[in-house]
Short mmCIF file of C-alpha atoms in Angstrom, two decimals:
data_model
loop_
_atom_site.label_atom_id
_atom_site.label_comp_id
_atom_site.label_asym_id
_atom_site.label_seq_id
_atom_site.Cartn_x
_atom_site.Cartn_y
_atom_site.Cartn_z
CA UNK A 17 37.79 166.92 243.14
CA UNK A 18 35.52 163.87 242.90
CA UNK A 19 37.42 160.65 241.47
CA UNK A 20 35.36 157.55 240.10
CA UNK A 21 37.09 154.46 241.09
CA UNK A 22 37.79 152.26 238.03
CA UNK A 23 36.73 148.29 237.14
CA UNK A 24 41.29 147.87 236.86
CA UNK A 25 41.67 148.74 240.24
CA UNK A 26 45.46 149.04 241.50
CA UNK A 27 46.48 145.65 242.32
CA UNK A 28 47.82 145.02 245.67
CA UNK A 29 51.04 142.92 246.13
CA UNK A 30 51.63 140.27 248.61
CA UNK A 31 54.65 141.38 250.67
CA UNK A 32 56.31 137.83 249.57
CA UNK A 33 55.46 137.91 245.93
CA UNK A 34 55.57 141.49 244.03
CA UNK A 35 54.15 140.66 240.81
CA UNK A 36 55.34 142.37 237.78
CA UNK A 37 51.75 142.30 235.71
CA UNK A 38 50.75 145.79 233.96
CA UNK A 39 54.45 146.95 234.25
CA UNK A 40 55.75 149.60 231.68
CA UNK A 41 58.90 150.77 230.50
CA UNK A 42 60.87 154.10 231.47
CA UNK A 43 59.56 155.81 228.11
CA UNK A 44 56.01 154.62 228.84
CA UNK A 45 56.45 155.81 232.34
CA UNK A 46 57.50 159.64 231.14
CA UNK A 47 54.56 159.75 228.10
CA UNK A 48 52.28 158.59 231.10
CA UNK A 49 53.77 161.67 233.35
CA UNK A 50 52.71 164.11 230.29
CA UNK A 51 49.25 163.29 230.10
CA UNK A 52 46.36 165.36 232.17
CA UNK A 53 46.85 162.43 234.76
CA UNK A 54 43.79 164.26 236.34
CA UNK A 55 41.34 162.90 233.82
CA UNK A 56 43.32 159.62 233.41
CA UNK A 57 43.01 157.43 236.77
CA UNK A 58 44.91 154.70 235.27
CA UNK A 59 47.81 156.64 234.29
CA UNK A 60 48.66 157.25 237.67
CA UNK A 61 48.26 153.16 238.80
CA UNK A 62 50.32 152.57 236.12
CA UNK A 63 52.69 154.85 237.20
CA UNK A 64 52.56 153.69 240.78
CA UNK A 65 52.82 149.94 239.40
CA UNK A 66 56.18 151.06 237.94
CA UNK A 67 57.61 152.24 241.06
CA UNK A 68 56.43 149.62 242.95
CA UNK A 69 58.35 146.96 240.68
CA UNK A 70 61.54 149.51 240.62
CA UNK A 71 61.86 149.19 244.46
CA UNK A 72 64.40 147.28 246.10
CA UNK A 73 61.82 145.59 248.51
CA UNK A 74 63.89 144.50 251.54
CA UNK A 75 62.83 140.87 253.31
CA UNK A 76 61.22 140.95 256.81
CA UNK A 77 59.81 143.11 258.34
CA UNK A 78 60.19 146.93 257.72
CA UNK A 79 58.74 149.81 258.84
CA UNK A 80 58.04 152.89 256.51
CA UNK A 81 57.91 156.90 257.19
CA UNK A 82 56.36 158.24 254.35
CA UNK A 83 55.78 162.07 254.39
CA UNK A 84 52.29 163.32 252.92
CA UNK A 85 50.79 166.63 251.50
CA UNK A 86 50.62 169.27 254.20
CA UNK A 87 47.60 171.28 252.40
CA UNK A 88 47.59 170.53 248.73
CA UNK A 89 46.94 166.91 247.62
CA UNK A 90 49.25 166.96 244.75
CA UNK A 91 52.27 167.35 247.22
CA UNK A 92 52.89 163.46 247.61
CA UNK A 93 55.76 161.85 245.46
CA UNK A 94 55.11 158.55 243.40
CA UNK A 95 57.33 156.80 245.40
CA UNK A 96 55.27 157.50 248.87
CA UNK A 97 51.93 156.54 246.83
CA UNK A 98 53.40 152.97 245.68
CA UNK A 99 55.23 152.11 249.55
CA UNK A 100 51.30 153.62 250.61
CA UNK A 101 49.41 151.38 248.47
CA UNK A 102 51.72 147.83 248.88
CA UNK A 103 51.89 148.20 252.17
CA UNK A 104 50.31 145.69 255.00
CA UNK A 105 49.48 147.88 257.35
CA UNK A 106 49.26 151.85 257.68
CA UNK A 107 49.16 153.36 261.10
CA UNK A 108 47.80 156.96 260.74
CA UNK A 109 47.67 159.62 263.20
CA UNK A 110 44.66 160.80 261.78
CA UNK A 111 42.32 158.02 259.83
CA UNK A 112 40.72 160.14 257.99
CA UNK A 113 43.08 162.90 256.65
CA UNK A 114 45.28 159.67 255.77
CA UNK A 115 41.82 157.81 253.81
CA UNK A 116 41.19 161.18 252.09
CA UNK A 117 44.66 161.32 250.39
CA UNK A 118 44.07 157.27 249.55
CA UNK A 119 40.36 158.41 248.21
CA UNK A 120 42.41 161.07 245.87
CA UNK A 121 44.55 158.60 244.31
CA UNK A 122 42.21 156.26 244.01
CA UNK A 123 44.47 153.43 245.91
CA UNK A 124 42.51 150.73 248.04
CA UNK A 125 44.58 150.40 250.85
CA UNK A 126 45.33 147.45 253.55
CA UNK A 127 44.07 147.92 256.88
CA UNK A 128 44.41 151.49 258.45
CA UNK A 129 44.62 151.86 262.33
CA UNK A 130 44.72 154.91 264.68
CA UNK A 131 48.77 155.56 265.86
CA UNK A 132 49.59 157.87 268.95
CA UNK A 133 53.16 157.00 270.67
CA UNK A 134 50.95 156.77 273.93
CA UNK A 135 48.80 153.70 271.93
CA UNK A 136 48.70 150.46 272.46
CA UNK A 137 49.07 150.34 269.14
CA UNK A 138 52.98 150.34 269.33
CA UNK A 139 53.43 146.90 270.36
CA UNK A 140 50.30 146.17 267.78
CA UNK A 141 53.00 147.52 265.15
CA UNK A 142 55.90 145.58 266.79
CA UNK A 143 54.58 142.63 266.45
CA UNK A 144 53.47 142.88 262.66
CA UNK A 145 57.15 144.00 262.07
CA UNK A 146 58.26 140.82 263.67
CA UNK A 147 56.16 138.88 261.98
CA UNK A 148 57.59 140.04 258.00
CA UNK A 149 54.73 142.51 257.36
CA UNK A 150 55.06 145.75 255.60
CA UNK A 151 53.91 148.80 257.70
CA UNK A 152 53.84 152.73 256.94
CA UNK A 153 53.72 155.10 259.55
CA UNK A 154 52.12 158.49 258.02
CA UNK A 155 50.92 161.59 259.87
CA UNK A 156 48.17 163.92 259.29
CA UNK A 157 50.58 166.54 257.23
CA UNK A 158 54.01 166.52 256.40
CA UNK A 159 56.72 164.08 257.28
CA UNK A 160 56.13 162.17 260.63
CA UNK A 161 58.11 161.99 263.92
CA UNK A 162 58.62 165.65 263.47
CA UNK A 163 56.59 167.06 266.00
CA UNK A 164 54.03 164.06 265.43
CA UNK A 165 53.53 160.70 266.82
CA UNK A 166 56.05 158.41 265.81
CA UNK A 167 59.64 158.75 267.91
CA UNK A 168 58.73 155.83 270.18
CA UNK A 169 57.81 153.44 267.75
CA UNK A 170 60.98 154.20 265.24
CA UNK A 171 63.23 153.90 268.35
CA UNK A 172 61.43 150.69 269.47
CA UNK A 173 62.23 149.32 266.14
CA UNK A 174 65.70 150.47 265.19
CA UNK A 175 66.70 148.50 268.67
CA UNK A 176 64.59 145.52 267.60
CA UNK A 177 66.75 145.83 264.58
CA UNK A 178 63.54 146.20 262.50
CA UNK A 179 64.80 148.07 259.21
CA UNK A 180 63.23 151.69 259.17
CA UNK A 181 63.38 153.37 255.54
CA UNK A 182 62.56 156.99 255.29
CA UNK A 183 59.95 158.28 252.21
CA UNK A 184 60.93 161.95 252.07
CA UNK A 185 58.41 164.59 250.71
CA UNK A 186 56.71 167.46 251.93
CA UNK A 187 57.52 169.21 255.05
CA UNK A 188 55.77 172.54 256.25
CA UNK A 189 59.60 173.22 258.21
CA UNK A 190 61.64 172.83 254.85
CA UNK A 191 58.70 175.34 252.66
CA UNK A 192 58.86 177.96 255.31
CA UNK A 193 62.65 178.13 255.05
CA UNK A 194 63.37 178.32 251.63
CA UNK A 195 61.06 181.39 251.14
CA UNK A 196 61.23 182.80 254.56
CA UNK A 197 63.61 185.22 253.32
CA UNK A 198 65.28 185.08 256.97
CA UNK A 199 69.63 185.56 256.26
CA UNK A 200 72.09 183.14 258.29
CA UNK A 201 73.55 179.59 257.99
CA UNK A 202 72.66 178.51 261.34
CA UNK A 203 68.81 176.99 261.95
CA UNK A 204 67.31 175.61 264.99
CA UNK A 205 64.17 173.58 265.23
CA UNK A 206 62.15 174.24 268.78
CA UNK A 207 58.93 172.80 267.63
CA UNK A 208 56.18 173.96 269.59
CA UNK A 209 56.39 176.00 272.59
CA UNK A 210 55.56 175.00 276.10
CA UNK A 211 52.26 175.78 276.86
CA UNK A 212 52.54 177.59 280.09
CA UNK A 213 53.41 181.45 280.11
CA UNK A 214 56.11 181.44 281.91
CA UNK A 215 57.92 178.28 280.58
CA UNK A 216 57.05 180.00 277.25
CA UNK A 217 58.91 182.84 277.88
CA UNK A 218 61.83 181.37 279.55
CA UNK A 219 61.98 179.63 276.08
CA UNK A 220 62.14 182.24 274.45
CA UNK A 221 64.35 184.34 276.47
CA UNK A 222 66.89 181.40 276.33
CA UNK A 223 66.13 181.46 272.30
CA UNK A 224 67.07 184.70 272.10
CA UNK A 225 70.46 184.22 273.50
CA UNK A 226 71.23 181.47 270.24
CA UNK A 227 73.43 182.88 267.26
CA UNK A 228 70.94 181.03 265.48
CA UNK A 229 67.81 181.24 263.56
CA UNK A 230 64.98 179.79 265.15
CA UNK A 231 62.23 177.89 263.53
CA UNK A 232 59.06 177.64 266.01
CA UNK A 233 55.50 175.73 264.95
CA UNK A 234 52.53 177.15 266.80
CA UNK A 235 48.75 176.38 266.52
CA UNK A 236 46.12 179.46 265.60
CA UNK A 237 44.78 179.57 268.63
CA UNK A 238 48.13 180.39 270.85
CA UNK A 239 49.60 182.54 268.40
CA UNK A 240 49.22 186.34 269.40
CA UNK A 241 50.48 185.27 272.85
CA UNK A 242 53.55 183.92 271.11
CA UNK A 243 53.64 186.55 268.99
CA UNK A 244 53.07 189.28 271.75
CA UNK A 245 56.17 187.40 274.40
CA UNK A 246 58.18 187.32 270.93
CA UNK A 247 57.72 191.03 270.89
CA UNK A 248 58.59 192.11 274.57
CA UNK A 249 61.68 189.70 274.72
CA UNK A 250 63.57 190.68 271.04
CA UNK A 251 62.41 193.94 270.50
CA UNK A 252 59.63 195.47 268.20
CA UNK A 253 61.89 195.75 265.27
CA UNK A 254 62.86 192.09 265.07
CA UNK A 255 62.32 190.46 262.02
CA UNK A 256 60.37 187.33 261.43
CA UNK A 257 58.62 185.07 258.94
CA UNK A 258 55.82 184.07 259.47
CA UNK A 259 53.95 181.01 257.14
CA UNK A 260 50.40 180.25 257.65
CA UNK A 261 47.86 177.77 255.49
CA UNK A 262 50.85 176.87 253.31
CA UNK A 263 50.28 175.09 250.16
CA UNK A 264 46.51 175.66 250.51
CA UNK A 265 44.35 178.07 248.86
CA UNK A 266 44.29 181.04 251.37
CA UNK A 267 48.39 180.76 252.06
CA UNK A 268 49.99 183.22 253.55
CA UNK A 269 53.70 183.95 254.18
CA UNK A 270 55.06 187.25 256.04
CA UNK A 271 58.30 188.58 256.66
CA UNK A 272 58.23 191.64 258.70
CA UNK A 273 58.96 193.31 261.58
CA UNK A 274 57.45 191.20 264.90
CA UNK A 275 55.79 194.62 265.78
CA UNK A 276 53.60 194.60 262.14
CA UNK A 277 53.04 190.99 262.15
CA UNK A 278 51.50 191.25 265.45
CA UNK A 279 49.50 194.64 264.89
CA UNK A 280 48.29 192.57 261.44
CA UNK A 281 46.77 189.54 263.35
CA UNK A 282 45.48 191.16 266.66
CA UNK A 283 43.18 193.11 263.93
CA UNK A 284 42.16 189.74 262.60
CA UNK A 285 38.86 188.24 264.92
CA UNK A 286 39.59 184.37 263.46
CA UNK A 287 42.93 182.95 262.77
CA UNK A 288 43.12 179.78 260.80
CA UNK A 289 45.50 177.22 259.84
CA UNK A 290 48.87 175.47 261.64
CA UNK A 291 51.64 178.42 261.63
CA UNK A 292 55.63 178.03 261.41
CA UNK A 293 57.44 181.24 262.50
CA UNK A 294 60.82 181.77 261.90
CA UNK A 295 62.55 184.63 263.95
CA UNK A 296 66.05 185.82 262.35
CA UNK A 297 69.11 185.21 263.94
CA UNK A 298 69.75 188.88 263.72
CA UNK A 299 67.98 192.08 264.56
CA UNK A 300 68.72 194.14 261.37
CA UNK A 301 65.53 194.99 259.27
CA UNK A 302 64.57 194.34 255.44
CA UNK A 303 66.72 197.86 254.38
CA UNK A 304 69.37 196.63 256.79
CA UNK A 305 70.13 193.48 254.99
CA UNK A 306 69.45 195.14 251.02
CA UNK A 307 72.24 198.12 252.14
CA UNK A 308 74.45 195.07 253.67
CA UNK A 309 74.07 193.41 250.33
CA UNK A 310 75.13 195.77 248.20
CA UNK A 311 77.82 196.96 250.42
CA UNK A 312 79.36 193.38 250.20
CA UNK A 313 78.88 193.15 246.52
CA UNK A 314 81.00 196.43 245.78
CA UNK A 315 83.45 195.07 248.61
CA UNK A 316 83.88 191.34 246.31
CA UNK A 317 83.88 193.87 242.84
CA UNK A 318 86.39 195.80 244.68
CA UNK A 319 88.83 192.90 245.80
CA UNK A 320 88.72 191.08 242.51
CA UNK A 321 90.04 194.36 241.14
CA UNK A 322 93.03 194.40 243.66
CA UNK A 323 93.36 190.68 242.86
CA UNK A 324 93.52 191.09 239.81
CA UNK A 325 96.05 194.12 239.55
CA UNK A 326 98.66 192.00 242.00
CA UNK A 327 98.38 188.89 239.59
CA UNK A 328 99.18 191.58 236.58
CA UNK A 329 102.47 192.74 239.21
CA UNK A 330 103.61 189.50 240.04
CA UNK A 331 103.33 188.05 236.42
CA UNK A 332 105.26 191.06 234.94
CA UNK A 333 108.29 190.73 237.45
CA UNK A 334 108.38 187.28 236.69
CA UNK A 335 108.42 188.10 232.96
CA UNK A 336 111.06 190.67 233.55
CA UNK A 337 112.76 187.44 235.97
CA UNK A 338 112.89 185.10 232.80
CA UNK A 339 114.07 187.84 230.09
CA UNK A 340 117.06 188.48 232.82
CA UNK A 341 117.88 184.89 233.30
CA UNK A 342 117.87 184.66 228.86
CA UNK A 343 120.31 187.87 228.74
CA UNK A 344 122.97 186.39 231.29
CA UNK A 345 122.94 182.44 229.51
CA UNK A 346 123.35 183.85 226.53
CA UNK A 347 125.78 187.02 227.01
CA UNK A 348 123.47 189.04 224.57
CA UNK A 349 122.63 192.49 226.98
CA UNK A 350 122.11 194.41 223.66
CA UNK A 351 119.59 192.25 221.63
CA UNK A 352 117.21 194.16 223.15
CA UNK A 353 114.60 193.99 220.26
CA UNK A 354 115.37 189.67 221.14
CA UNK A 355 114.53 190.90 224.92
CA UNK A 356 111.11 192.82 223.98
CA UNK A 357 109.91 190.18 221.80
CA UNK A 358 109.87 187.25 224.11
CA UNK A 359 108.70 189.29 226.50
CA UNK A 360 105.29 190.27 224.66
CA UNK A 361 105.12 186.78 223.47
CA UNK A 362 105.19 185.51 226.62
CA UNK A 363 102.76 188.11 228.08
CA UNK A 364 100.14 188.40 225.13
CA UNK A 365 100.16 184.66 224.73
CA UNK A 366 100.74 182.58 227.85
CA UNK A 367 100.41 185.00 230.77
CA UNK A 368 97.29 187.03 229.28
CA UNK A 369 95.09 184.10 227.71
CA UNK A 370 95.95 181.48 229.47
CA UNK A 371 95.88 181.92 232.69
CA UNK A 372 93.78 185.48 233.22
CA UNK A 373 90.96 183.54 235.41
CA UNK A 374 93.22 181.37 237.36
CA UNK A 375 97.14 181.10 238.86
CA UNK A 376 99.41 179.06 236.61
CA UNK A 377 99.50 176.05 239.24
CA UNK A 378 95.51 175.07 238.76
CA UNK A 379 95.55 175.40 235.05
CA UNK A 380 97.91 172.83 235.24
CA UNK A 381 95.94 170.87 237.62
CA UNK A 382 92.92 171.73 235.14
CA UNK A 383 93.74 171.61 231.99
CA UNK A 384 97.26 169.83 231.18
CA UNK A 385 96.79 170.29 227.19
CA UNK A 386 96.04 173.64 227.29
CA UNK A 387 100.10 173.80 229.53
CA UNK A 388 101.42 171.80 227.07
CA UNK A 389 100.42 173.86 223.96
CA UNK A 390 101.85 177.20 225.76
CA UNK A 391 104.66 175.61 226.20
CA UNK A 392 105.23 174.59 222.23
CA UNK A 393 104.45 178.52 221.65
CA UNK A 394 106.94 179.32 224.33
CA UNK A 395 109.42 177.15 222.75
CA UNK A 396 108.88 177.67 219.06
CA UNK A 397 109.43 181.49 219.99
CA UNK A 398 112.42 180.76 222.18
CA UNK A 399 114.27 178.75 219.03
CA UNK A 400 113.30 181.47 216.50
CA UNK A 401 115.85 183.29 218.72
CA UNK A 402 118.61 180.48 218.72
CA UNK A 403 117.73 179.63 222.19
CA UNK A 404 119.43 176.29 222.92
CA UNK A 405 117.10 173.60 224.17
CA UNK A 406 118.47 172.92 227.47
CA UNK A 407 118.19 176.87 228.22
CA UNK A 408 114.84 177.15 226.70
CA UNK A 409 113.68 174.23 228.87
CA UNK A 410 114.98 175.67 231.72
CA UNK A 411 112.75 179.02 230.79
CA UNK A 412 109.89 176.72 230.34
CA UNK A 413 109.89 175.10 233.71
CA UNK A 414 110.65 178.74 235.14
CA UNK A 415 107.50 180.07 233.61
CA UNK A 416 104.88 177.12 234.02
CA UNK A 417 106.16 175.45 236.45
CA UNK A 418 106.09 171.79 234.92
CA UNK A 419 108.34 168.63 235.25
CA UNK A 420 111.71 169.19 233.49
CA UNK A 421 111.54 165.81 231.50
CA UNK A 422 107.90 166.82 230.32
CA UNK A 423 109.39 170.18 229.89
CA UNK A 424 112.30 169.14 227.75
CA UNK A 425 110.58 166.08 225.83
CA UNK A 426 108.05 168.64 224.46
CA UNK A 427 111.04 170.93 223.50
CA UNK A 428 112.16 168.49 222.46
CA UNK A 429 109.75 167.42 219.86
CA UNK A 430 109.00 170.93 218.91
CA UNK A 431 112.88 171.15 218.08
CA UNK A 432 112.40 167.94 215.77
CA UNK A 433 109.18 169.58 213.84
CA UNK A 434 111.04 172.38 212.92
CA UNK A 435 113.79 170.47 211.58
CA UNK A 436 111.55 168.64 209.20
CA UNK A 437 109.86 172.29 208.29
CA UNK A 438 113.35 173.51 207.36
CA UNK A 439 113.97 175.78 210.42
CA UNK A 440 117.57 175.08 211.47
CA UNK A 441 118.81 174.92 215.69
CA UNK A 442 122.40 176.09 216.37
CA UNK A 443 123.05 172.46 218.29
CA UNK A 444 126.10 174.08 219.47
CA UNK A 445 124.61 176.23 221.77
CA UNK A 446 123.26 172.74 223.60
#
């Protein structure tokens, strides 16, 4: 896409004196986000003028990693184009790559330089950091340092104690994972292979010996010898992802076996694009892991059941516990209709609704009002019964497990509203 530059170009702050002119507001800043910012260049240098003026600019010197698309342009957050465009200085792997995104955006940029770690360049950058300016460090995709120039001059400054303040964004490791479709919580990073076959292998062979999932960048034109070691050292039935052109237009992402990925691109007479391959930490295949699935879904089903039918048991025997403890303190074994009916109340009301998802001790911990109005139910039952207070508390605590003094103040006041509705307590049972 071709972009006119505009007469109201993006103005470029001093590093001393951020001005605040063309600023918007936060609901100017989201209609802005809503246009068709495509057709409206402006929209998006006001939008980057609003981040810039949100920033907490730190004094000094400071050095910036800001990550940038790794295919499609549009991959590149606000943020990362306002630190881009206020910037002193931007040290690029690649000039032009770096220029092109600039170009897209329409942002006139500060001086750009060529950055390798092996560069003179690094003490170049030192010295501006020293000296109060404002430098980004971008790469030609994706977030920098990782597996890109960078390390040397980040570690030069952190012991310089020049501030270094990551810009996070795109990142060709992060988008292979989360659609790799490769199971397992452990990941390893290897970046790219050593070059030499039989370094390469003893890589991998070493690899192979990790509990781990292994994440592994490679370039087109080494890939079916990775591929083919991959093959003879894990087995033809391995699987893998692998992620190829990724956010561009002729993406491609894999997950097979090692043995069909390969077959696939030996057909293939060009291969194109920067690769990540991700080999699974385990050696089941795609119907391996679906069976595995659902066998540990009826497995959780099938334990919640068992759960569930002990909670039922122990809450019953403690029901039957409580009616037990009512029949001795009050020397009434033959009430037995007395017996039944606090029983069901008990069971239908506190046991059954209000505490069917979770034991009795975290609704307490999670909902304290919802305790408190069982346990007016629980007493208001108990009294219809001529249950003295003290022996109802008791009950109370024995059954929800609360404080006796918040235990007996509630009976306490539940004993005092049925006074005033007319309902009379036999105080001499107290």
């Amino acid at each position: 896409m071709n972009i006119k530059r505009k007469k109201n170009k993006i103005k470029i702050y001093n590093n001393n004196n951020l001005s605040k002119t063309n600023t918007i507001d936060k609901n100017e800043f989201i209609n802005l986000s809503e246009k068709n910012l495509n057709n409206d260049i402006p929209s998006w240098q006001k939008m980057i003028d609003f981040v810039i003026n949100q920033q907490n600019i730190p004094s000094g010197g400071c050095l910036y990693v800001v990550a940038t698309p790794i295919g499609n342009l549009y991959d590149i957050t606000l943020r990362g184009l306002a630190i881009l465009s206020s910037s002193d200085i931007i040290l690029a792997e690649n000039t032009i790559i770096t220029h092109k995104i600039l170009n897209f955006y329409n942002i006139k940029s500060q001086k750009i330089i060529s950055f390798h770690d092996f560069d003179h360049n690094i003490d170049y950058a030192l010295n501006l950091l020293n000296s109060g300016k404002k430098v980004s460090l971008v790469s030609d995709a994706g977030t920098p340092t990782i597996s890109d120039p960078g390390s040397i001059l980040i570690y030069r400054a952190k012991i310089s104690n020049i501030r270094v303040i990551p810009i996070p964004g795109p990142s060709s490791i992060s988008a292979a994972m989360s659609v790799s479709g490769v199971l397992g919580d452990n990941w390893l990073f290897v970046g790219f292979l050593p070059k030499k076959s039989s370094q390469k292998k003893n890589k991998l062979e070493y690899l192979k010996e990790l509990d781990t999932n292994v994440i592994i960048l490679e370039s087109p034109y080494r890939i079916l010898d990775t591929l083919y070691k991959i093959l003879d050292i894990f087995g033809s039935k391995h699987m893998i992802c692998i992620g190829r052109e990724m956010t561009k237009m002729h993406e491609e992402i894999i997950f097979d076996t090692i043995e069909n990925i390969f077959i696939l691109y030996n057909k293939r007479e060009i291969i194109k694009g920067e690769i990540v391959l991700i080999i699974s930490q385990d050696n089941k295949t795609l119907e391996d892991n679906i069976q595995l699935h659902k066998k540990e879904v009826i497995e959780y089903h099938q334990s919640n059941i068992e759960n569930n039918n002990i909670m039922q048991h122990t809450q019953n025997k403690k029901c039957n516990h409580i009616i037990n403890n009512i029949k001795t303190i009050n020397n009434d074994n033959n009430n037995d209709n007395m017996q039944d009916s606090i029983k069901n109340f008990i069971k239908s009301n506190v046991l059954c609704s209000d505490v069917k998802e979770n034991n009795i001790e975290s609704n307490i911990i999670e909902n304290i009002a919802k305790i408190e109005n069982s346990a007016k139910k629980i007493f208001q039952s108990l009294f219809e019964y001529q249950i003295p207070l003290n022996t109802a508390t008791r009950i109370v605590v024995n059954l929800l497990n609360i404080n006796r003094n918040t235990a007996y103040k509630i009976g306490l006041l539940t004993q005092k509203i049925n006074s005033v509705n007319g309902f009379t307590i036999d105080k001499n049972k107290n």
